[in-house]
Amino acid sequence: MAAQEAQGLANRAGVQDAVHWIDAHVARLGQEDASIADAAGRVLCQDVLAGLDLPPFDRAAVAGIAVRADETVGASAYNPLLFRLAPGAGDAGDLPPGGAVRLDAGDRLPRGADAIVPLDHVGSDEAGACAVIEPVIAGNEVERVGSQGARGSTLVRAWRRLSPADIGVLAAAGHARVGVVRRPRVRCVTHGDTIEAGSLQLSAAAVGGTSAPMLRALVERDGGILVEGRRFESDREPLLDALEAPGADIVLLVGGAGRGSDGRAPMVLSEAGELAIDGVALRPGAATRIGRTRAGVPVFLLPGAPAACLWAYEFFAGRAIRRLGGRSPALPFPSRRMTASRKIVSEIGMTEVVPVRCTNQDGAEPMVSFAGAGLRAVTEADGFVVVPEGSEGYQTGSTLTVHLYDEQARAQS
Amino acid sequence: MAAQEAQGLANRAGVQDAVHWIDAHVARLGQEDASIADAAGRVLCQDVLAGLDLPPFDRAAVAGIAVRADETVGASAYNPLLFRLAPGAGDAGDLPPGGAVRLDAGDRLPRGADAIVPLDHVGSDEAGACAVIEPVIAGNEVERVGSQGARGSTLVRAWRRLSPADIGVLAAAGHARVGVVRRPRVRCVTHGDTIEAGSLQLSAAAVGGTSAPMLRALVERDGGILVEGRRFESDREPLLDALEAPGADIVLLVGGAGRGSDGRAPMVLSEAGELAIDGVALRPGAATRIGRTRAGVPVFLLPGAPAACLWAYEFFAGRAIRRLGGRSPALPFPSRRMTASRKIVSEIGMTEVVPVRCTNQDGAEPMVSFAGAGLRAVTEADGFVVVPEGSEGYQTGSTLTVHLYDEQARAQS
């Protein structure tokens, strides 16, 4: 009898081993069709080509008047040249000699015009004419047909997550629908125990279900859809069904993974396919198990304690969901090189997540740990540092990479 | 007749003037009630207090066995001490003397237990006992009742945008619903012109409506709801109705703002209330007008050219929507201090948005401008630099602030 044989977790994997297993076994999902109006944030499945020249005609880059450039030669503040304003020349009309047409940025140049005089350099009088006080050269402030992309050129590359501006580019090029990676369907199974807490009024939702609304928010942040929430009671049959029932691309099983001396969930996962990772050297989150069903559906057994559940999700289950959906698998937080303004201590052999607060533009100091503050360590931190397994931490003054929570989460004061 | 009198835009405001007008006239909306399951990303309206102690009982911080610490004195690898595993002691049971209970992280300690021996330091035999090979002190790996927050203490502060972890904290504290800032209702009115483009098949949606799907994505990114999309034809009555009809917290009117020599939209806005900002020294986006109806609804006339529309939105209309919704009004991109790896040139007197590409960890170089590439300058850039009105740009090697597009938008390879 040795400690090494005990309880499974002695075989726990390094964080990188678990990450490699996920990357080797979880692949991007297939394609579905989406209206561009609904495609922001989705991941494009193939290169999108320009269906027409961009812009489709010569157009004004700024508000001004469209003129023939050679008619502006000699204009100055001392010698303003008058141009008759041609009313309603419209988008495809002709510019009469000596005339000008008032355009907004984006408006089509009338035939014959080859330059825009910006409004700043234009005066007007009451008789429907305007004065140009500076000469312009041909092409001045004109967006030439096709200059932003010839018909048939690549507009937006495959596997890009579409931003609002990308949507604008697709719309401008005449695309109404695009092929995007299907959203991962996530089945989330939470432990159904109700907990008696003396005189406190606790519902199962308040304690046993703490992680369920948090996980829903995390899954949706990462582009997944929670298709089904279940509760379970550690019995073999409902557990097997939760893992094997069709309709999910990934299964998260929260709490009760090896609960008490029972440990039925890991055993049932072995039975349903493969328990590949049996504990991970991550703190919080060591009691994470990872595997897959015989059908190839990845399964994550997440610890029930909220902070451990959060980090098991962020490092592993979330990575799988982000991969399934075609997103970057990395932790979805901006990172920045900063300086430790206090010493950060970590245990050798465990990858540790340390909540930090920014002390000034470049300084970060550790806050009370997850063990001490639980999830509140996250809600009160500006970000976190990941101290790898081989490190004892960081000395004051050393450089480290801080993952920052959404800077926009800082409230409007 | 002088250029300064011409066409309105000669009176254009500085970007900061426009920002100050928005901040002075656009206030946070009122409160509504939301289920915590739907509250991620919403802005909390008041401090939320702990409804119970957190945690509500002493619980295990890591997976292990719960023991009496004083019974572990003297344990070592050479002198393993045996503890009988008490099966099913349950959450509120008693720990018999000399016994231990197997717990997962987050499980309640049985009465009498005061420490957790992590699984790493535990061995088991076949007879329902386990061996402890290292002594622990009282409180080891125990989360004490109330240690993360006493009942009645502030859990999450007002005006914070709720993260998934915040949702977990609220759930753990027994909150099922919270008061959040109402979502801004946005009416978006786009110019209804269809554009003839020679032999190219262009629908109104493809060109006149380029900005509509982009704006929807932007509005949703900033927490607004597009309650109504309309098209207009520059006639006074439908324009007045678009501005004044009830049901919107903000109105965006895209394109046709001063179209051709007409300029009816700014005049109608004056008639409906106030045209406060008549052009802004922003490139792209100079033809932005800002005002409000007599009912106090802010109105933004956005240029029709897609890149100009985008930046007029990001700097002004988006700021107003973010303020209405209680979010940080700043540009919603992480920013980083970087070094100009090529010279960045800008016109004095205009705030200019310059798309940049990251050349290495700290370097940023300008890309082809919006005038040259339109929206594609955004879709191909890693971020952008805002060169203020008083600056001619940046010399190679100088330090500048780069706003970075979502690092997660970089595709999975």
Short mmCIF file of N, CA, C and O in Angstrom, two decimals, chain A residues 214 284-285 304-312 370 374-375 378, chain B residues 143:
data_model
loop_
_atom_site.label_atom_id
_atom_site.label_comp_id
_atom_site.label_asym_id
_atom_site.label_seq_id
_atom_site.Cartn_x
_atom_site.Cartn_y
_atom_site.Cartn_z
N MET A 214 -23.06 29.57 -13.82
CA MET A 214 -21.72 30.02 -14.20
C MET A 214 -21.26 29.29 -15.45
O MET A 214 -20.74 29.92 -16.39
N PRO A 284 -6.59 25.97 -8.61
CA PRO A 284 -7.61 24.99 -8.28
C PRO A 284 -8.00 24.18 -9.51
O PRO A 284 -7.81 24.65 -10.63
N GLY A 285 -8.53 22.98 -9.28
CA GLY A 285 -9.03 22.18 -10.39
C GLY A 285 -8.39 20.81 -10.51
O GLY A 285 -8.56 20.14 -11.53
N GLY A 304 -16.73 20.00 -8.14
CA GLY A 304 -17.93 20.72 -7.75
C GLY A 304 -17.67 22.06 -7.09
O GLY A 304 -18.49 22.97 -7.18
N ALA A 305 -16.53 22.22 -6.43
CA ALA A 305 -16.24 23.50 -5.77
C ALA A 305 -16.16 24.58 -6.85
O ALA A 305 -15.47 24.41 -7.86
N PRO A 306 -16.83 25.72 -6.63
CA PRO A 306 -16.97 26.68 -7.73
C PRO A 306 -15.65 27.16 -8.34
O PRO A 306 -15.51 27.19 -9.56
N ALA A 307 -14.65 27.49 -7.52
CA ALA A 307 -13.40 27.99 -8.09
C ALA A 307 -12.68 26.88 -8.86
O ALA A 307 -12.12 27.11 -9.94
N ALA A 308 -12.71 25.67 -8.32
CA ALA A 308 -12.08 24.54 -9.02
C ALA A 308 -12.82 24.25 -10.33
O ALA A 308 -12.21 23.98 -11.37
N CYS A 309 -14.15 24.34 -10.27
CA CYS A 309 -14.96 24.12 -11.47
C CYS A 309 -14.61 25.17 -12.54
O CYS A 309 -14.44 24.85 -13.71
N LEU A 310 -14.49 26.43 -12.09
CA LEU A 310 -14.16 27.51 -13.03
C LEU A 310 -12.86 27.24 -13.75
O LEU A 310 -12.79 27.32 -14.99
N TRP A 311 -11.81 26.89 -13.01
CA TRP A 311 -10.51 26.76 -13.67
C TRP A 311 -10.39 25.47 -14.45
O TRP A 311 -9.71 25.43 -15.49
N ALA A 312 -11.07 24.41 -13.98
CA ALA A 312 -11.12 23.18 -14.79
C ALA A 312 -11.81 23.48 -16.12
O ALA A 312 -11.42 22.98 -17.18
N PHE A 370 -7.41 31.45 -4.08
CA PHE A 370 -8.70 30.80 -4.26
C PHE A 370 -9.06 29.98 -3.02
O PHE A 370 -10.22 29.89 -2.65
N GLY A 374 -12.11 31.68 -2.57
CA GLY A 374 -13.00 31.01 -3.53
C GLY A 374 -13.17 31.85 -4.77
O GLY A 374 -12.25 32.55 -5.20
N LEU A 375 -14.36 31.77 -5.35
CA LEU A 375 -14.63 32.52 -6.58
C LEU A 375 -14.43 34.01 -6.41
O LEU A 375 -14.17 34.72 -7.39
N VAL A 378 -11.65 35.73 -7.97
CA VAL A 378 -11.79 36.13 -9.37
C VAL A 378 -12.54 37.45 -9.48
O VAL A 378 -12.13 38.36 -10.19
N GLU B 143 -11.99 25.15 3.86
CA GLU B 143 -12.59 26.47 3.67
C GLU B 143 -13.58 26.68 4.81
O GLU B 143 -14.60 26.00 4.89
#
